[in-house]
XYZ file of C-alpha atoms in Angstrom:
421
model
C -10.432 4.201 2.579
C -8.077 1.624 3.785
C -5.185 1.667 6.096
C -2.940 -1.043 4.808
C -2.559 -3.703 2.224
C -3.568 -2.887 -1.306
C -7.219 -3.609 -1.348
C -9.051 -2.150 -4.285
C -12.030 -0.752 -2.492
C -14.702 1.533 -4.004
C -13.281 5.028 -3.869
C -10.852 3.702 -1.301
C -7.449 4.953 -0.253
C -4.992 2.398 0.854
C -2.864 3.569 3.693
C 0.479 3.019 5.303
C 2.224 0.007 3.911
C 5.358 -1.173 5.685
C 8.365 -1.036 3.367
C 9.647 -4.353 2.129
C 13.104 -5.666 2.986
C 15.069 -5.565 -0.256
C 17.104 -8.356 -1.745
C 18.527 -7.098 -5.025
C 18.484 -9.555 -7.875
C 16.262 -11.966 -6.024
C 12.509 -11.870 -5.564
C 11.581 -12.958 -2.031
C 9.937 -16.340 -1.819
C 7.097 -14.755 0.126
C 6.752 -11.107 -0.964
C 6.177 -8.782 1.983
C 2.924 -6.811 2.114
C 2.966 -3.797 -0.131
C 5.486 -5.348 -2.513
C 5.321 -3.307 -5.691
C 5.423 -4.978 -9.046
C 7.333 -2.548 -11.167
C 7.527 1.147 -10.513
C 4.416 2.428 -12.233
C 1.087 0.722 -11.765
C -0.442 2.101 -14.964
C -0.231 5.224 -17.107
C 1.363 8.222 -15.403
C -1.039 11.164 -15.694
C 0.780 13.803 -13.660
C 2.338 14.700 -10.314
C 0.053 17.023 -8.329
C 1.770 18.094 -5.108
C 4.728 15.986 -6.252
C 2.745 12.735 -5.962
C 2.503 10.598 -9.133
C -1.019 9.786 -10.325
C -1.465 6.589 -12.326
C -4.427 5.221 -14.233
C -4.516 1.429 -13.956
C -5.523 -0.697 -16.975
C -8.650 -1.786 -15.057
C -9.904 1.805 -15.238
C -10.492 1.478 -18.974
C -12.748 -1.505 -18.320
C -14.910 0.347 -15.813
C -14.893 3.473 -18.014
C -16.275 1.392 -20.871
C -18.895 -0.090 -18.520
C -19.968 3.371 -17.304
C -20.130 4.620 -20.890
C -22.381 1.726 -21.890
C -24.703 1.937 -18.859
C -24.988 5.728 -18.824
C -25.452 5.695 -22.601
C -28.477 3.424 -22.154
C -29.968 5.863 -19.664
C -29.367 8.787 -22.004
C -31.233 6.946 -24.753
C -34.370 7.058 -22.595
C -33.891 10.625 -21.362
C -32.473 12.269 -24.516
C -33.335 9.995 -27.452
C -32.528 12.733 -29.954
C -28.789 12.357 -29.222
C -28.540 9.103 -31.161
C -25.061 7.565 -31.202
C -23.590 10.791 -29.779
C -24.936 9.714 -26.393
C -21.889 7.476 -25.974
C -19.538 10.442 -26.347
C -21.516 12.204 -23.620
C -21.345 9.055 -21.500
C -17.579 8.817 -21.954
C -17.258 12.440 -20.839
C -19.304 11.556 -17.748
C -16.995 8.606 -16.958
C -13.917 10.843 -17.179
C -15.576 13.587 -15.106
C -16.632 11.075 -12.462
C -13.086 9.768 -12.077
C -11.834 13.331 -11.932
C -14.096 13.645 -8.896
C -12.571 10.480 -7.466
C -9.128 12.007 -8.015
C -10.199 15.089 -6.038
C -11.333 12.738 -3.260
C -7.910 11.070 -3.222
C -6.049 14.371 -3.422
C -7.849 15.433 -0.250
C -6.288 12.466 1.555
C -2.932 13.204 -0.046
C -2.855 16.868 0.954
C -3.833 15.986 4.520
C -1.124 13.316 4.653
C 1.515 15.722 3.383
C 0.431 18.299 5.965
C 0.995 15.638 8.632
C 4.469 14.887 7.199
C 3.377 11.456 5.958
C 4.998 10.359 2.667
C 2.609 9.471 -0.165
C 3.985 6.975 -2.663
C 1.370 7.445 -5.386
C -2.325 7.746 -6.275
C -3.841 5.131 -8.541
C -7.191 5.310 -10.309
C -8.492 1.826 -10.928
C -11.522 -0.431 -11.057
C -14.088 0.734 -8.471
C -12.300 3.907 -7.498
C -9.006 5.280 -6.297
C -6.160 4.306 -4.020
C -3.815 6.652 -2.147
C -0.697 4.853 -0.966
C 0.400 6.573 2.245
C 3.520 4.920 3.562
C 3.353 5.621 7.289
C 0.797 5.526 10.077
C -0.596 8.640 11.697
C 0.712 9.269 15.182
C -2.551 10.226 16.892
C -6.217 9.190 16.609
C -7.146 12.798 15.877
C -4.936 12.918 12.806
C -6.231 9.496 11.760
C -9.796 10.796 11.921
C -8.988 13.945 9.928
C -7.015 12.004 7.315
C -9.971 9.663 6.773
C -12.713 12.292 6.884
C -11.336 14.767 4.347
C -12.041 12.422 1.413
C -15.804 12.017 1.964
C -15.958 15.694 2.965
C -14.586 16.728 -0.443
C -16.988 14.343 -2.189
C -19.896 15.909 -0.277
C -18.621 19.351 -1.223
C -18.486 18.330 -4.893
C -22.028 16.972 -4.650
C -23.098 20.352 -3.267
C -21.343 22.208 -6.077
C -23.047 20.068 -8.713
C -26.396 20.486 -6.941
C -25.979 24.238 -7.126
C -25.055 23.916 -10.802
C -28.282 21.971 -11.404
C -30.209 25.143 -10.584
C -28.486 26.933 -13.454
C -29.153 24.449 -16.269
C -32.230 22.940 -17.874
C -32.917 19.423 -16.549
C -33.707 17.755 -19.895
C -30.504 18.822 -21.613
C -27.033 17.322 -21.905
C -25.542 19.705 -19.293
C -28.500 19.076 -16.991
C -28.153 15.298 -17.175
C -24.369 15.405 -16.728
C -24.520 17.717 -13.718
C -27.271 15.636 -12.098
C -25.318 12.433 -12.677
C -22.158 13.907 -11.157
C -24.096 15.206 -8.158
C -25.622 11.799 -7.479
C -22.376 9.883 -8.065
C -20.373 12.093 -5.701
C -23.083 11.793 -3.079
C -22.952 7.997 -3.387
C -19.147 8.049 -3.111
C -19.336 10.136 0.062
C -22.071 8.065 1.715
C -20.481 4.747 0.807
C -17.090 5.779 2.139
C -18.636 6.962 5.409
C -19.899 3.464 6.189
C -18.173 2.507 9.488
C -16.029 -0.434 8.482
C -12.525 -0.979 7.185
C -11.237 -0.548 4.563
C -13.562 2.418 3.955
C -12.941 5.922 5.264
C -15.713 5.473 7.780
C -13.857 2.422 9.066
C -10.754 4.511 9.633
C -12.853 7.079 11.442
C -14.297 4.316 13.645
C -10.774 3.025 14.238
C -9.721 6.510 15.351
C -12.623 6.776 17.783
C -11.959 3.373 19.376
C -8.230 4.205 19.464
C -9.044 7.463 21.272
C -11.302 5.722 23.806
C -9.054 2.726 24.526
C -5.668 4.300 23.889
C -4.802 1.285 21.734
C -4.629 1.611 17.936
C -4.806 -2.172 17.593
C -8.152 -2.251 19.410
C -9.479 0.305 16.947
C -8.261 -1.738 13.998
C -9.829 -4.951 15.297
C -13.191 -3.270 15.905
C -13.266 -1.502 12.534
C -12.099 -4.614 10.651
C -14.854 -6.804 12.091
C -17.446 -4.130 11.373
C -16.058 -4.093 7.827
C -16.573 -7.839 7.519
C -20.134 -7.467 8.790
C -20.623 -4.700 6.240
C -19.399 -7.028 3.484
C -22.022 -9.622 4.410
C -24.683 -6.900 4.540
C -23.750 -5.701 1.048
C -23.761 -9.250 -0.313
C -27.287 -9.905 0.946
C -28.796 -6.443 1.160
C -27.860 -4.836 -2.150
C -29.802 -7.294 -4.356
C -32.780 -7.079 -1.981
C -32.782 -3.278 -2.033
C -32.700 -3.315 -5.819
C -35.503 -5.883 -5.965
C -37.758 -3.844 -3.665
C -37.145 -0.645 -5.614
C -35.352 1.200 -2.812
C -32.506 2.037 -5.213
C -34.593 2.604 -8.332
C -37.291 0.830 -10.310
C -38.639 -2.247 -8.542
C -38.133 -5.620 -10.214
C -41.182 -7.808 -9.643
C -39.342 -11.087 -10.084
C -36.031 -12.340 -8.824
C -34.180 -13.703 -11.804
C -33.107 -12.653 -15.236
C -30.100 -10.700 -16.431
C -30.727 -7.608 -14.259
C -30.968 -9.609 -11.044
C -27.864 -11.577 -11.970
C -25.999 -8.320 -12.593
C -27.102 -6.985 -9.190
C -25.959 -10.155 -7.458
C -22.618 -10.130 -9.263
C -22.009 -6.463 -8.358
C -22.915 -7.162 -4.723
C -20.545 -10.144 -4.636
C -17.672 -8.086 -6.059
C -18.226 -5.244 -3.583
C -18.571 -7.653 -0.665
C -15.382 -9.499 -1.637
C -13.441 -6.241 -1.917
C -14.635 -4.997 1.474
C -14.063 -8.371 3.183
C -10.565 -8.679 1.730
C -9.713 -5.078 2.571
C -10.867 -5.514 6.177
C -8.796 -8.675 6.518
C -5.740 -6.993 5.020
C -6.097 -4.043 7.382
C -6.215 -6.367 10.371
C -3.299 -8.450 9.132
C -1.140 -5.432 8.440
C -1.916 -3.888 11.832
C -0.845 -7.097 13.562
C 2.300 -7.175 11.470
C 3.056 -3.558 12.322
C 2.822 -4.435 16.013
C 5.571 -6.993 15.480
C 7.830 -4.777 13.382
C 9.626 -3.286 16.410
C 11.012 -6.792 17.042
C 12.982 -6.453 13.801
C 16.082 -4.678 15.097
C 19.436 -4.306 13.386
C 21.194 -5.251 16.624
C 19.436 -8.600 17.045
C 19.571 -9.553 13.348
C 23.244 -8.668 12.834
C 25.805 -11.410 12.320
C 28.982 -11.195 14.327
C 31.923 -10.329 12.045
C 35.720 -10.555 12.173
C 38.010 -7.979 10.516
C 40.458 -9.251 7.887
C 42.863 -7.516 5.543
C 42.270 -7.630 1.814
C 45.100 -10.089 1.016
C 44.060 -12.633 3.683
C 43.400 -16.085 2.141
C 39.753 -17.047 2.311
C 40.538 -20.269 4.182
C 42.429 -18.339 6.881
C 39.660 -15.750 7.156
C 37.043 -18.475 7.596
C 39.197 -20.191 10.234
C 39.346 -16.947 12.226
C 35.620 -16.496 11.894
C 34.939 -20.041 13.110
C 37.275 -19.602 16.077
C 35.497 -16.379 17.034
C 32.007 -17.788 16.460
C 31.402 -15.207 13.734
C 29.416 -15.572 10.522
C 30.658 -12.625 8.480
C 33.892 -11.023 7.251
C 34.727 -7.322 7.103
C 37.712 -6.172 5.045
C 39.766 -3.485 6.831
C 42.825 -1.454 5.878
C 46.097 -1.303 7.804
C 44.575 1.159 10.280
C 41.585 -1.125 10.961
C 39.092 1.031 9.056
C 36.412 -1.044 7.295
C 36.538 -0.729 3.514
C 34.486 -3.651 2.153
C 32.276 -6.603 3.015
C 32.921 -10.160 1.868
C 29.743 -11.332 0.188
C 28.277 -14.553 1.523
C 27.166 -15.653 -1.949
C 30.719 -15.213 -3.235
C 32.157 -17.375 -0.424
C 29.709 -20.174 -1.171
C 30.776 -20.115 -4.820
C 34.423 -20.893 -4.017
C 35.231 -24.658 -3.747
C 37.050 -25.800 -0.587
C 40.256 -26.724 -2.420
C 40.486 -23.211 -3.928
C 39.965 -21.252 -0.701
C 43.662 -21.171 0.406
C 44.524 -19.475 -2.899
C 41.728 -16.904 -3.051
C 42.192 -13.575 -1.257
C 39.129 -12.201 0.519
C 39.585 -8.904 -1.306
C 38.581 -10.530 -4.591
C 35.238 -11.544 -3.082
C 34.510 -8.272 -1.322
C 32.087 -5.484 -2.154
C 33.330 -1.982 -1.453
C 31.443 -0.081 1.214
C 29.372 2.528 -0.573
C 27.186 5.314 0.680
C 24.170 3.887 2.489
C 25.796 0.527 3.318
C 26.457 1.550 6.923
C 23.504 0.894 9.222
C 23.137 2.056 12.796
C 22.754 -0.768 15.295
C 19.858 1.208 16.793
C 17.674 0.966 13.684
C 14.495 -1.062 14.194
C 11.052 -1.732 12.749
C 9.808 0.440 9.910
C 12.833 2.745 10.137
C 15.126 -0.210 9.462
C 13.031 -1.566 6.584
C 12.670 1.877 5.013
C 16.428 2.414 5.159
C 17.147 -0.941 3.528
C 14.549 -0.301 0.829
C 16.022 3.117 0.056
C 19.619 1.804 -0.209
C 19.413 -1.782 -1.543
C 22.329 -4.148 -0.992
C 22.848 -7.774 0.020
C 24.894 -7.000 3.149
C 25.356 -3.937 5.320
C 27.988 -2.927 7.846
C 26.323 -2.356 11.203
C 28.027 0.199 13.404
C 27.555 1.619 16.870
C 26.863 5.311 17.362
C 30.577 5.709 18.111
C 31.431 4.289 14.673
C 32.719 1.006 16.105
C 32.006 -2.104 14.008
C 29.136 -4.149 15.431
C 28.746 -6.727 12.648
C 27.173 -7.439 9.261
C 23.476 -7.392 8.473
C 22.286 -9.648 5.649
C 19.052 -8.827 3.855
C 18.390 -12.575 3.696
C 18.222 -12.584 7.509
C 15.901 -9.569 7.486
C 13.646 -11.272 4.958
C 13.432 -14.442 7.031
C 12.585 -12.444 10.146
C 9.972 -10.457 8.216
C 8.317 -13.591 6.837
C 8.379 -15.167 10.304
C 6.656 -12.096 11.735
C 3.945 -12.335 9.064
C 3.391 -16.044 9.719
C 3.297 -15.814 13.519
C -0.229 -16.137 14.855
C -1.456 -13.487 17.274
C -1.407 -14.377 20.949
């Protein structure tokens, strides 16, 4: 299970993505991490605990693959089923992903208990993803949040093992229960491997964080172990299959089966490597997020009344060294912001005849930002109340200036591009 970035890891939960700075009507040139394309992410299946669960289109591909592979195994074990074996195999695919959903719900429930918002759960190719939007505050909570997923998978494996004692082995129920027991055991063991973006990597991160007192040190250690794990999977999985450690031995390297093993190993290794890199990148970005403060990004503004000619308002701004205009009433109370894009669209020769009020956007609820906002709190606020400009105010209510989302975006992109010291 992963901590950040949207890696699609086997039975992985993606964690804590920093919210993106919004710019309504304009897609950022470099989308921030965690940028969502659309609002869904697949077919909405329900909202357990208030969290939407989506099935991604890629799930149907892997469900078809499981149905085909498991159907071939059923043909050897229960040949009397005939074509009906594929219906049984499809049921197994659905039941297996129901187990994956239980795994993800374990993470979700733990996150909600820790007051961490969960954006959604997505079932997709190679497993599930839980999108938890904030970091845990302590290494202990990090460890618990990561461990509950594999723990539930182990519990499910135990339940199915107990069920195996109640059914005949060479029957449809017997084969299904055995397959679900083995698959949940594999999910648990795989996710306990100590490298990001897997759950075991998050547990390792928590341990190093606890020892060093530095969450970044834990992320670096777990990410590099994750990269080593990716290389091990790439090389080791085909060798284990060839030697028979994972099933029937294949005497020769080559042929369709060996190619399939190599392709599967490459896909898994790429997912783990990418997920580890994303986790490290996002952790470094999160370290820099506190530098994004409303106070430092705010443009100095001058107050003008609504009937002030644009040319006069710009002259006052230039004299004061300001880069923004705030429309105020007769009592000096701010009522609107003059949009930068609207100013640019007015030719110079027209500016003496255009009142700033015609270019202004009324201040609506959510368009006032505290000058003390910084980091993830600032980005989350802007994402929740999208606008192009915001009025920045002191705690006393005094006008501090105007914050442009374009400036926030540039600062965000700069933070992503800056190399670590």
